[in-house]
Amino acid sequence: MRRLLAALAVCLAAAGCAQPVATELTQAREPACRSQGRQGTVILMAQAVPTASQLPCVELLPAGWSVSDVFVRNGRVRFFLNSDRVGMHAVQVVLARYCTFGRVTRVPSDHPGTRRYQEVISIDPGRRYQGAIHYLFPGGCVTYRLDFRSDEQARPLGEVSLALGFVTRDALRQSLNDFTEGRVPLDPPQRTAP
Amino acid sequence: MEPTRRPASLAEGEPVRTRSTRITRTGRRRRPSGEAPPLPRALVTGGYWLAATGLVVLLWLAALASRTTNNYILGFDLSLLDWVVRLRADALTDLMQTAHALGSRWTIRVLFWLTVLVLLVFRRFRHLFVFVGAVVGVIALSSLLAYLFMRPRPLGAEILGHWTGAAHPSRPVAVVTATLVGMLYSLAPAGRPRQLGKLVVAVLVAVLSLSLVYLAVHGPTDVVFGAIIGVTIPLVAFRMLAPNEVFPVTYRHGQTAHLDVGGRRGQAIHQALEDQLGIQVVELKPFGLSGSAGSTPLRVCVKGDPNSYLFAKLYAGSHLRADRWYKLGRTLLYGRLEDEKPFNTVRRLVQQEDYALRLMHGAGVRSPEPFGIVEITPEREYLVVTEFVDGAVEVGEAEVDEAIIDDGLRIIRRLWDAGLAHRDIKPANLLVRDGHIHLIDVFFAEVRPSPWRQAVDLANMMLVLATRSSCEQVHRRARLQFNDDEIAEAFAATSGITMPSQLRKAMRDQGRDLHAEFLRLLPEWAPPIAIQRWSIRRVGLMIGVALLALLALVTALSSFESAGLL
């Protein structure tokens, strides 16, 4: 019985320690715009959607925001932004070849080389705001799915716009080329981004 | 119940024979300090594998962490891939895409759960836990390394297959290899089947690796590193936690409590018996396996003129755990009965049996003469050696006449007089030879038991004897050694669970309710003695066990789900 209790204590302690370690790792692997050539997340994203001329990335996280659940597979990239004020998974960022739109409105884009569409999905006054922002560019589309659970409505959108940005495929290609001293190309010789 | 005068006893019977077995002993040998025991614990080679792999992984991590070497590795991968990509042809691509399915989650799920099922059916729980742990461990480690390295898929080549996440190490290769190696070490018996299996595993892993490189889903270094992890972790796990010398994979029928006594362990037992008891062992054979679930019983043929036999019971850590679980189960089902404190070590367990044997022998109960304890692996495996009751048959297969009945009842009387209880009176533990009953398997014996426990022994002895005679006859003979109150108390104390399962089965097979038949013969019934014991401890234990079981289930399901095995 003593061993069982000891094992239980170790499990609980391990579970307690695992959380901060996992958080550290997650932060270290976030798709940062600044270090495209030095770490693989953004390169993997470029490989997942080889036609995409722009790739979503994290510019600068405002206080209280974090990145989690980075998922990359061929054809699709997804990661989340979490906030200590508006909730976990407040923003889901998805990169794919194509997007599916709802009732969108075109608005001026804040990122060169992209077209921006916006939609409001639902508003629960004082409690929740759900919406989406779509960025269209040659060879791909990025969607921010917003789910703010607070009385701030769409106000955190400003922080999201500051946090998220884009890196062009050309810039990534150049960065990788510099980092690997020209040894390794981003794309296969016969395929170039449109 | 008022004590009543005991009736005039039968003649005490002939004195118990001692030193019934003629054993020739030669010089015993003391193991000097520093010499390994007969079966050393460190007989595994997994440690070397683990150290070598750890070194390789560390060097590799350092190489990947350095920009210069990392670029060389990327360049090396690319040059090999360039060569492979030039070989691409439509038919070959179709073939490779088919081979790619070997690494799919469904392939892994099917192989994994099939193995789990087979191991459950054959009740090889140690292999099961090692297999599950090794596969989940490989999945966790490969995922963690992939996340840490965050290495891209092969650059500069068109990727033709499906992929998820970072490329290094190759998770499909690591997990498929781990699953196949785990299957090999948990399902295939050592020897030719396992050697052939290794070839099959090597071919399958090579085909999968080739397909992944051809389709540019992984680079060459990704698959090599994945294969290293996939081979090493299960290999080390099985060699360290379920070494073949101690836990061989066999498909013989029998109790799972029984350890294999061939191979390295068999040699160790031979050596230990010769060194510690000074006997020359001619042959060592499992004996009466079906009647024993708590140890591995053996018959030892000892060299002499003529050869003679000894009986030995091999106890190991698995028996200690089984004893703990058994006692925990009884506590949950009935509350703590009495003297059900689990043992802490195998040494304590065998000391109890040896002590009980000497106590019985000293009390004049006809039981096997103890020959001592033999150490196989310190604190882990021991033999309890006793006289072998040669030429005896179980009471369930013997002719039971009045003399045998008297002898059996006399055993109980002697136990009572000596303040002992056997606590496991059943047909398999009563052997008949030359018109006398021998009481064996005294492991559960208790000193100064409660009157209830003693009464249960009497009732069980009467029930066993009645299975081979009649209740009237046994009752009539019992009244010569026990008074009516004692007999009534015995049947008041005895109900379903206090009867050993073998005794219950014997009665079921005969279609007789011997307990009811005895009750009808009693001049007066005593009120039944309750068995259930409720206490705060028992309730707390029940809640604790339920919570732990739930926690274990949730943890296992969560691990399987995150590992993609569900």
PDB file of N, CA and C in Angstrom, chain A residues 1-4 8 11 22 25-27 29-30 39-41 43-44 47-48 70-75 176 178-181 183-191, chain B residues 67-68 70-72 74-75 78 85 88 144 147-159 161-167 324-325 328 344 541 545 548 551:
ATOM      1  N   MET A   1       0.826  -1.206   0.000  1.00  0.00           N
ATOM      2  CA  MET A   1       0.000   0.000   0.000  1.00  0.00           C
ATOM      3  C   MET A   1       0.865   1.263   0.000  1.00  0.00           C
ATOM      4  N   ARG A   2       1.991   1.174   0.773  1.00  0.00           N
ATOM      5  CA  ARG A   2       2.884   2.342   0.811  1.00  0.00           C
ATOM      6  C   ARG A   2       3.427   2.640  -0.581  1.00  0.00           C
ATOM      7  N   ARG A   3       3.739   1.552  -1.318  1.00  0.00           N
ATOM      8  CA  ARG A   3       4.278   1.748  -2.669  1.00  0.00           C
ATOM      9  C   ARG A   3       3.243   2.374  -3.590  1.00  0.00           C
ATOM     10  N   LEU A   4       1.984   1.910  -3.419  1.00  0.00           N
ATOM     11  CA  LEU A   4       0.917   2.471  -4.251  1.00  0.00           C
ATOM     12  C   LEU A   4       0.775   3.959  -3.994  1.00  0.00           C
ATOM     13  N   LEU A   8       1.444   7.007  -6.538  1.00  0.00           N
ATOM     14  CA  LEU A   8       0.431   8.034  -6.787  1.00  0.00           C
ATOM     15  C   LEU A   8       1.038   9.422  -6.596  1.00  0.00           C
ATOM     16  N   CYS A  11       3.244  10.286  -9.490  1.00  0.00           N
ATOM     17  CA  CYS A  11       2.436  10.630 -10.680  1.00  0.00           C
ATOM     18  C   CYS A  11       1.929  12.066 -10.582  1.00  0.00           C
ATOM     19  N   ALA A  22       6.221  21.621 -20.395  1.00  0.00           N
ATOM     20  CA  ALA A  22       5.530  21.597 -21.686  1.00  0.00           C
ATOM     21  C   ALA A  22       5.297  23.019 -22.195  1.00  0.00           C
ATOM     22  N   LEU A  25       8.531  24.378 -23.588  1.00  0.00           N
ATOM     23  CA  LEU A  25       8.824  23.795 -24.895  1.00  0.00           C
ATOM     24  C   LEU A  25       7.944  24.418 -25.968  1.00  0.00           C
ATOM     25  N   THR A  26       6.683  24.602 -25.626  1.00  0.00           N
ATOM     26  CA  THR A  26       5.743  25.155 -26.593  1.00  0.00           C
ATOM     27  C   THR A  26       6.187  26.550 -27.019  1.00  0.00           C
ATOM     28  N   GLN A  27       6.588  27.345 -26.016  1.00  0.00           N
ATOM     29  CA  GLN A  27       7.005  28.699 -26.353  1.00  0.00           C
ATOM     30  C   GLN A  27       8.247  28.684 -27.231  1.00  0.00           C
ATOM     31  N   ARG A  29       9.044  26.573 -29.428  1.00  0.00           N
ATOM     32  CA  ARG A  29       8.773  26.049 -30.777  1.00  0.00           C
ATOM     33  C   ARG A  29       7.714  26.852 -31.508  1.00  0.00           C
ATOM     34  N   GLU A  30       7.388  28.005 -31.009  1.00  0.00           N
ATOM     35  CA  GLU A  30       6.326  28.761 -31.685  1.00  0.00           C
ATOM     36  C   GLU A  30       6.833  29.280 -33.040  1.00  0.00           C
ATOM     37  N   GLN A  39      14.873  27.905 -37.078  1.00  0.00           N
ATOM     38  CA  GLN A  39      14.077  26.820 -36.486  1.00  0.00           C
ATOM     39  C   GLN A  39      13.012  26.363 -37.461  1.00  0.00           C
ATOM     40  N   GLY A  40      12.629  25.112 -37.258  1.00  0.00           N
ATOM     41  CA  GLY A  40      11.917  24.436 -38.331  1.00  0.00           C
ATOM     42  C   GLY A  40      10.433  24.672 -38.457  1.00  0.00           C
ATOM     43  N   THR A  41       9.803  25.328 -37.468  1.00  0.00           N
ATOM     44  CA  THR A  41       8.340  25.373 -37.523  1.00  0.00           C
ATOM     45  C   THR A  41       7.845  26.092 -38.774  1.00  0.00           C
ATOM     46  N   ILE A  43       9.477  26.611 -41.528  1.00  0.00           N
ATOM     47  CA  ILE A  43       9.869  25.849 -42.724  1.00  0.00           C
ATOM     48  C   ILE A  43       8.894  24.684 -42.927  1.00  0.00           C
ATOM     49  N   LEU A  44       8.550  24.019 -41.823  1.00  0.00           N
ATOM     50  CA  LEU A  44       7.573  22.927 -41.923  1.00  0.00           C
ATOM     51  C   LEU A  44       6.241  23.440 -42.464  1.00  0.00           C
ATOM     52  N   GLN A  47       6.470  23.769 -46.043  1.00  0.00           N
ATOM     53  CA  GLN A  47       6.411  22.461 -46.712  1.00  0.00           C
ATOM     54  C   GLN A  47       4.996  21.902 -46.712  1.00  0.00           C
ATOM     55  N   ALA A  48       4.237  22.234 -45.669  1.00  0.00           N
ATOM     56  CA  ALA A  48       2.872  21.713 -45.580  1.00  0.00           C
ATOM     57  C   ALA A  48       1.996  22.272 -46.695  1.00  0.00           C
ATOM     58  N   VAL A  70       0.666  23.644 -31.779  1.00  0.00           N
ATOM     59  CA  VAL A  70       1.115  23.823 -33.167  1.00  0.00           C
ATOM     60  C   VAL A  70       0.993  22.469 -33.869  1.00  0.00           C
ATOM     61  N   PHE A  71       0.229  22.431 -34.927  1.00  0.00           N
ATOM     62  CA  PHE A  71      -0.019  21.172 -35.645  1.00  0.00           C
ATOM     63  C   PHE A  71       0.254  21.404 -37.122  1.00  0.00           C
ATOM     64  N   VAL A  72       1.165  20.623 -37.663  1.00  0.00           N
ATOM     65  CA  VAL A  72       1.532  20.789 -39.071  1.00  0.00           C
ATOM     66  C   VAL A  72       1.440  19.440 -39.767  1.00  0.00           C
ATOM     67  N   ARG A  73       0.713  19.380 -40.833  1.00  0.00           N
ATOM     68  CA  ARG A  73       0.721  18.168 -41.670  1.00  0.00           C
ATOM     69  C   ARG A  73       0.593  18.601 -43.115  1.00  0.00           C
ATOM     70  N   ASN A  74       0.811  17.647 -44.010  1.00  0.00           N
ATOM     71  CA  ASN A  74       0.755  18.054 -45.406  1.00  0.00           C
ATOM     72  C   ASN A  74      -0.637  18.588 -45.745  1.00  0.00           C
ATOM     73  N   GLY A  75      -0.679  19.806 -46.253  1.00  0.00           N
ATOM     74  CA  GLY A  75      -1.948  20.405 -46.653  1.00  0.00           C
ATOM     75  C   GLY A  75      -2.561  21.332 -45.620  1.00  0.00           C
ATOM     76  N   LEU A 176      16.681  30.786 -45.228  1.00  0.00           N
ATOM     77  CA  LEU A 176      17.189  29.412 -45.159  1.00  0.00           C
ATOM     78  C   LEU A 176      18.496  29.291 -45.926  1.00  0.00           C
ATOM     79  N   ASP A 178      20.670  31.603 -46.409  1.00  0.00           N
ATOM     80  CA  ASP A 178      21.741  32.222 -45.609  1.00  0.00           C
ATOM     81  C   ASP A 178      22.170  31.304 -44.471  1.00  0.00           C
ATOM     82  N   PHE A 179      21.174  30.717 -43.821  1.00  0.00           N
ATOM     83  CA  PHE A 179      21.457  29.901 -42.641  1.00  0.00           C
ATOM     84  C   PHE A 179      22.245  28.639 -42.991  1.00  0.00           C
ATOM     85  N   THR A 180      21.900  28.036 -44.131  1.00  0.00           N
ATOM     86  CA  THR A 180      22.567  26.778 -44.501  1.00  0.00           C
ATOM     87  C   THR A 180      23.709  27.007 -45.485  1.00  0.00           C
ATOM     88  N   GLU A 181      24.077  28.237 -45.658  1.00  0.00           N
ATOM     89  CA  GLU A 181      25.180  28.598 -46.564  1.00  0.00           C
ATOM     90  C   GLU A 181      24.960  28.027 -47.955  1.00  0.00           C
ATOM     91  N   ARG A 183      23.446  25.413 -48.938  1.00  0.00           N
ATOM     92  CA  ARG A 183      23.484  23.959 -49.123  1.00  0.00           C
ATOM     93  C   ARG A 183      22.109  23.382 -49.432  1.00  0.00           C
ATOM     94  N   VAL A 184      21.067  23.992 -48.829  1.00  0.00           N
ATOM     95  CA  VAL A 184      19.749  23.356 -48.875  1.00  0.00           C
ATOM     96  C   VAL A 184      18.691  24.339 -49.387  1.00  0.00           C
ATOM     97  N   PRO A 185      18.011  23.997 -50.485  1.00  0.00           N
ATOM     98  CA  PRO A 185      16.939  24.863 -50.964  1.00  0.00           C
ATOM     99  C   PRO A 185      15.639  24.572 -50.230  1.00  0.00           C
ATOM    100  N   LEU A 186      14.740  25.552 -50.221  1.00  0.00           N
ATOM    101  CA  LEU A 186      13.450  25.332 -49.554  1.00  0.00           C
ATOM    102  C   LEU A 186      12.547  24.438 -50.396  1.00  0.00           C
ATOM    103  N   ASP A 187      12.499  24.724 -51.678  1.00  0.00           N
ATOM    104  CA  ASP A 187      11.566  24.003 -52.553  1.00  0.00           C
ATOM    105  C   ASP A 187      12.325  23.131 -53.538  1.00  0.00           C
ATOM    106  N   PRO A 188      11.658  22.099 -54.050  1.00  0.00           N
ATOM    107  CA  PRO A 188      12.305  21.279 -55.072  1.00  0.00           C
ATOM    108  C   PRO A 188      12.600  22.114 -56.310  1.00  0.00           C
ATOM    109  N   PRO A 189      13.589  21.727 -57.088  1.00  0.00           N
ATOM    110  CA  PRO A 189      14.009  22.560 -58.216  1.00  0.00           C
ATOM    111  C   PRO A 189      12.881  22.858 -59.202  1.00  0.00           C
ATOM    112  N   GLN A 190      12.041  21.852 -59.460  1.00  0.00           N
ATOM    113  CA  GLN A 190      11.025  22.044 -60.493  1.00  0.00           C
ATOM    114  C   GLN A 190       9.824  22.819 -59.982  1.00  0.00           C
ATOM    115  N   ARG A 191       9.710  22.971 -58.647  1.00  0.00           N
ATOM    116  CA  ARG A 191       8.533  23.625 -58.094  1.00  0.00           C
ATOM    117  C   ARG A 191       8.948  24.939 -57.440  1.00  0.00           C
TER     118      ARG A 191
ATOM    119  N   ARG B  67      25.390  24.390 -35.794  1.00  0.00           N
ATOM    120  CA  ARG B  67      24.945  24.843 -37.117  1.00  0.00           C
ATOM    121  C   ARG B  67      25.760  24.184 -38.229  1.00  0.00           C
ATOM    122  N   THR B  68      27.070  24.088 -38.013  1.00  0.00           N
ATOM    123  CA  THR B  68      27.946  23.554 -39.066  1.00  0.00           C
ATOM    124  C   THR B  68      27.617  22.086 -39.343  1.00  0.00           C
ATOM    125  N   ASN B  70      25.020  20.425 -38.443  1.00  0.00           N
ATOM    126  CA  ASN B  70      23.628  20.288 -38.874  1.00  0.00           C
ATOM    127  C   ASN B  70      23.513  20.529 -40.379  1.00  0.00           C
ATOM    128  N   ASN B  71      24.214  21.548 -40.860  1.00  0.00           N
ATOM    129  CA  ASN B  71      24.165  21.824 -42.298  1.00  0.00           C
ATOM    130  C   ASN B  71      24.781  20.687 -43.108  1.00  0.00           C
ATOM    131  N   TYR B  72      25.844  20.087 -42.553  1.00  0.00           N
ATOM    132  CA  TYR B  72      26.442  18.937 -43.245  1.00  0.00           C
ATOM    133  C   TYR B  72      25.447  17.776 -43.313  1.00  0.00           C
ATOM    134  N   LEU B  74      22.177  17.979 -43.184  1.00  0.00           N
ATOM    135  CA  LEU B  74      21.121  18.330 -44.147  1.00  0.00           C
ATOM    136  C   LEU B  74      21.613  18.121 -45.589  1.00  0.00           C
ATOM    137  N   GLY B  75      22.870  18.537 -45.813  1.00  0.00           N
ATOM    138  CA  GLY B  75      23.445  18.376 -47.143  1.00  0.00           C
ATOM    139  C   GLY B  75      23.594  16.915 -47.525  1.00  0.00           C
ATOM    140  N   LEU B  78      20.263  15.549 -48.372  1.00  0.00           N
ATOM    141  CA  LEU B  78      19.807  16.053 -49.669  1.00  0.00           C
ATOM    142  C   LEU B  78      20.506  15.335 -50.821  1.00  0.00           C
ATOM    143  N   VAL B  85      15.563  10.395 -55.702  1.00  0.00           N
ATOM    144  CA  VAL B  85      14.501  11.043 -56.490  1.00  0.00           C
ATOM    145  C   VAL B  85      14.699  10.785 -57.977  1.00  0.00           C
ATOM    146  N   ARG B  88      12.850   7.793 -59.336  1.00  0.00           N
ATOM    147  CA  ARG B  88      11.390   7.759 -59.285  1.00  0.00           C
ATOM    148  C   ARG B  88      10.775   7.377 -60.630  1.00  0.00           C
ATOM    149  N   LEU B 144       8.755  13.632 -28.520  1.00  0.00           N
ATOM    150  CA  LEU B 144       9.481  14.683 -27.799  1.00  0.00           C
ATOM    151  C   LEU B 144      10.698  15.150 -28.601  1.00  0.00           C
ATOM    152  N   TYR B 147       9.724  17.172 -31.523  1.00  0.00           N
ATOM    153  CA  TYR B 147       9.312  18.510 -31.103  1.00  0.00           C
ATOM    154  C   TYR B 147      10.520  19.374 -30.750  1.00  0.00           C
ATOM    155  N   LEU B 148      11.517  18.734 -30.121  1.00  0.00           N
ATOM    156  CA  LEU B 148      12.711  19.489 -29.736  1.00  0.00           C
ATOM    157  C   LEU B 148      13.530  19.893 -30.963  1.00  0.00           C
ATOM    158  N   PHE B 149      13.734  18.942 -31.882  1.00  0.00           N
ATOM    159  CA  PHE B 149      14.548  19.233 -33.072  1.00  0.00           C
ATOM    160  C   PHE B 149      13.788  20.131 -34.045  1.00  0.00           C
ATOM    161  N   MET B 150      12.472  19.892 -34.153  1.00  0.00           N
ATOM    162  CA  MET B 150      11.612  20.596 -35.107  1.00  0.00           C
ATOM    163  C   MET B 150      12.267  20.631 -36.487  1.00  0.00           C
ATOM    164  N   ARG B 151      12.756  19.482 -36.884  1.00  0.00           N
ATOM    165  CA  ARG B 151      13.458  19.419 -38.160  1.00  0.00           C
ATOM    166  C   ARG B 151      12.463  19.339 -39.291  1.00  0.00           C
ATOM    167  N   PRO B 152      12.729  20.082 -40.368  1.00  0.00           N
ATOM    168  CA  PRO B 152      11.790  20.042 -41.480  1.00  0.00           C
ATOM    169  C   PRO B 152      11.834  18.711 -42.217  1.00  0.00           C
ATOM    170  N   ARG B 153      10.845  18.521 -43.050  1.00  0.00           N
ATOM    171  CA  ARG B 153      10.847  17.363 -43.962  1.00  0.00           C
ATOM    172  C   ARG B 153      11.980  17.566 -44.971  1.00  0.00           C
ATOM    173  N   PRO B 154      12.318  16.533 -45.730  1.00  0.00           N
ATOM    174  CA  PRO B 154      13.423  16.699 -46.681  1.00  0.00           C
ATOM    175  C   PRO B 154      13.221  17.941 -47.558  1.00  0.00           C
ATOM    176  N   LEU B 155      14.230  18.774 -47.558  1.00  0.00           N
ATOM    177  CA  LEU B 155      14.145  20.025 -48.319  1.00  0.00           C
ATOM    178  C   LEU B 155      14.657  19.792 -49.739  1.00  0.00           C
ATOM    179  N   GLY B 156      14.113  20.545 -50.640  1.00  0.00           N
ATOM    180  CA  GLY B 156      14.586  20.471 -52.017  1.00  0.00           C
ATOM    181  C   GLY B 156      14.083  19.268 -52.783  1.00  0.00           C
ATOM    182  N   ALA B 157      13.141  18.513 -52.204  1.00  0.00           N
ATOM    183  CA  ALA B 157      12.577  17.357 -52.921  1.00  0.00           C
ATOM    184  C   ALA B 157      11.060  17.401 -52.788  1.00  0.00           C
ATOM    185  N   GLU B 158      10.394  16.964 -53.856  1.00  0.00           N
ATOM    186  CA  GLU B 158       8.929  16.957 -53.801  1.00  0.00           C
ATOM    187  C   GLU B 158       8.463  15.804 -52.910  1.00  0.00           C
ATOM    188  N   ILE B 159       7.627  16.143 -51.920  1.00  0.00           N
ATOM    189  CA  ILE B 159       7.144  15.114 -50.980  1.00  0.00           C
ATOM    190  C   ILE B 159       5.906  14.461 -51.578  1.00  0.00           C
ATOM    191  N   GLY B 161       4.228  11.691 -50.134  1.00  0.00           N
ATOM    192  CA  GLY B 161       3.391  10.942 -49.184  1.00  0.00           C
ATOM    193  C   GLY B 161       2.766  11.856 -48.144  1.00  0.00           C
ATOM    194  N   HIS B 162       1.897  11.270 -47.338  1.00  0.00           N
ATOM    195  CA  HIS B 162       1.273  12.032 -46.253  1.00  0.00           C
ATOM    196  C   HIS B 162       2.232  12.114 -45.069  1.00  0.00           C
ATOM    197  N   TRP B 163       2.184  13.219 -44.371  1.00  0.00           N
ATOM    198  CA  TRP B 163       3.040  13.355 -43.193  1.00  0.00           C
ATOM    199  C   TRP B 163       2.389  14.271 -42.171  1.00  0.00           C
ATOM    200  N   THR B 164       2.859  14.142 -40.943  1.00  0.00           N
ATOM    201  CA  THR B 164       2.385  14.989 -39.840  1.00  0.00           C
ATOM    202  C   THR B 164       3.571  15.340 -38.950  1.00  0.00           C
ATOM    203  N   GLY B 165       3.705  16.607 -38.656  1.00  0.00           N
ATOM    204  CA  GLY B 165       4.712  17.044 -37.687  1.00  0.00           C
ATOM    205  C   GLY B 165       6.127  17.042 -38.215  1.00  0.00           C
ATOM    206  N   ALA B 166       7.043  17.258 -37.273  1.00  0.00           N
ATOM    207  CA  ALA B 166       8.457  17.355 -37.639  1.00  0.00           C
ATOM    208  C   ALA B 166       8.999  15.991 -38.059  1.00  0.00           C
ATOM    209  N   ALA B 167      10.156  16.044 -38.738  1.00  0.00           N
ATOM    210  CA  ALA B 167      10.608  14.837 -39.425  1.00  0.00           C
ATOM    211  C   ALA B 167      11.556  13.968 -38.616  1.00  0.00           C
ATOM    212  N   ARG B 324       0.162 -10.814  -1.989  1.00  0.00           N
ATOM    213  CA  ARG B 324      -0.351  -9.497  -1.580  1.00  0.00           C
ATOM    214  C   ARG B 324      -1.716  -9.231  -2.193  1.00  0.00           C
ATOM    215  N   TRP B 325      -1.827  -9.503  -3.509  1.00  0.00           N
ATOM    216  CA  TRP B 325      -3.098  -9.250  -4.193  1.00  0.00           C
ATOM    217  C   TRP B 325      -4.203 -10.127  -3.618  1.00  0.00           C
ATOM    218  N   LEU B 328      -5.186  -8.697  -0.369  1.00  0.00           N
ATOM    219  CA  LEU B 328      -5.935  -7.456  -0.585  1.00  0.00           C
ATOM    220  C   LEU B 328      -7.363  -7.783  -1.034  1.00  0.00           C
ATOM    221  N   ASN B 344       6.567  -8.782   3.333  1.00  0.00           N
ATOM    222  CA  ASN B 344       7.312  -7.693   2.703  1.00  0.00           C
ATOM    223  C   ASN B 344       8.339  -8.189   1.701  1.00  0.00           C
ATOM    224  N   LEU B 541     -10.251   1.469   2.282  1.00  0.00           N
ATOM    225  CA  LEU B 541      -9.477   0.691   1.310  1.00  0.00           C
ATOM    226  C   LEU B 541     -10.277   0.479   0.027  1.00  0.00           C
ATOM    227  N   VAL B 545      -9.008   1.851  -3.483  1.00  0.00           N
ATOM    228  CA  VAL B 545      -8.725   0.950  -4.601  1.00  0.00           C
ATOM    229  C   VAL B 545      -9.553   1.346  -5.827  1.00  0.00           C
ATOM    230  N   LEU B 548      -7.981   4.463  -7.299  1.00  0.00           N
ATOM    231  CA  LEU B 548      -6.719   4.154  -7.975  1.00  0.00           C
ATOM    232  C   LEU B 548      -6.971   3.450  -9.303  1.00  0.00           C
ATOM    233  N   LEU B 551      -8.122   6.000 -11.721  1.00  0.00           N
ATOM    234  CA  LEU B 551      -7.000   6.853 -12.127  1.00  0.00           C
ATOM    235  C   LEU B 551      -6.106   6.121 -13.129  1.00  0.00           C
TER     236      LEU B 551
END
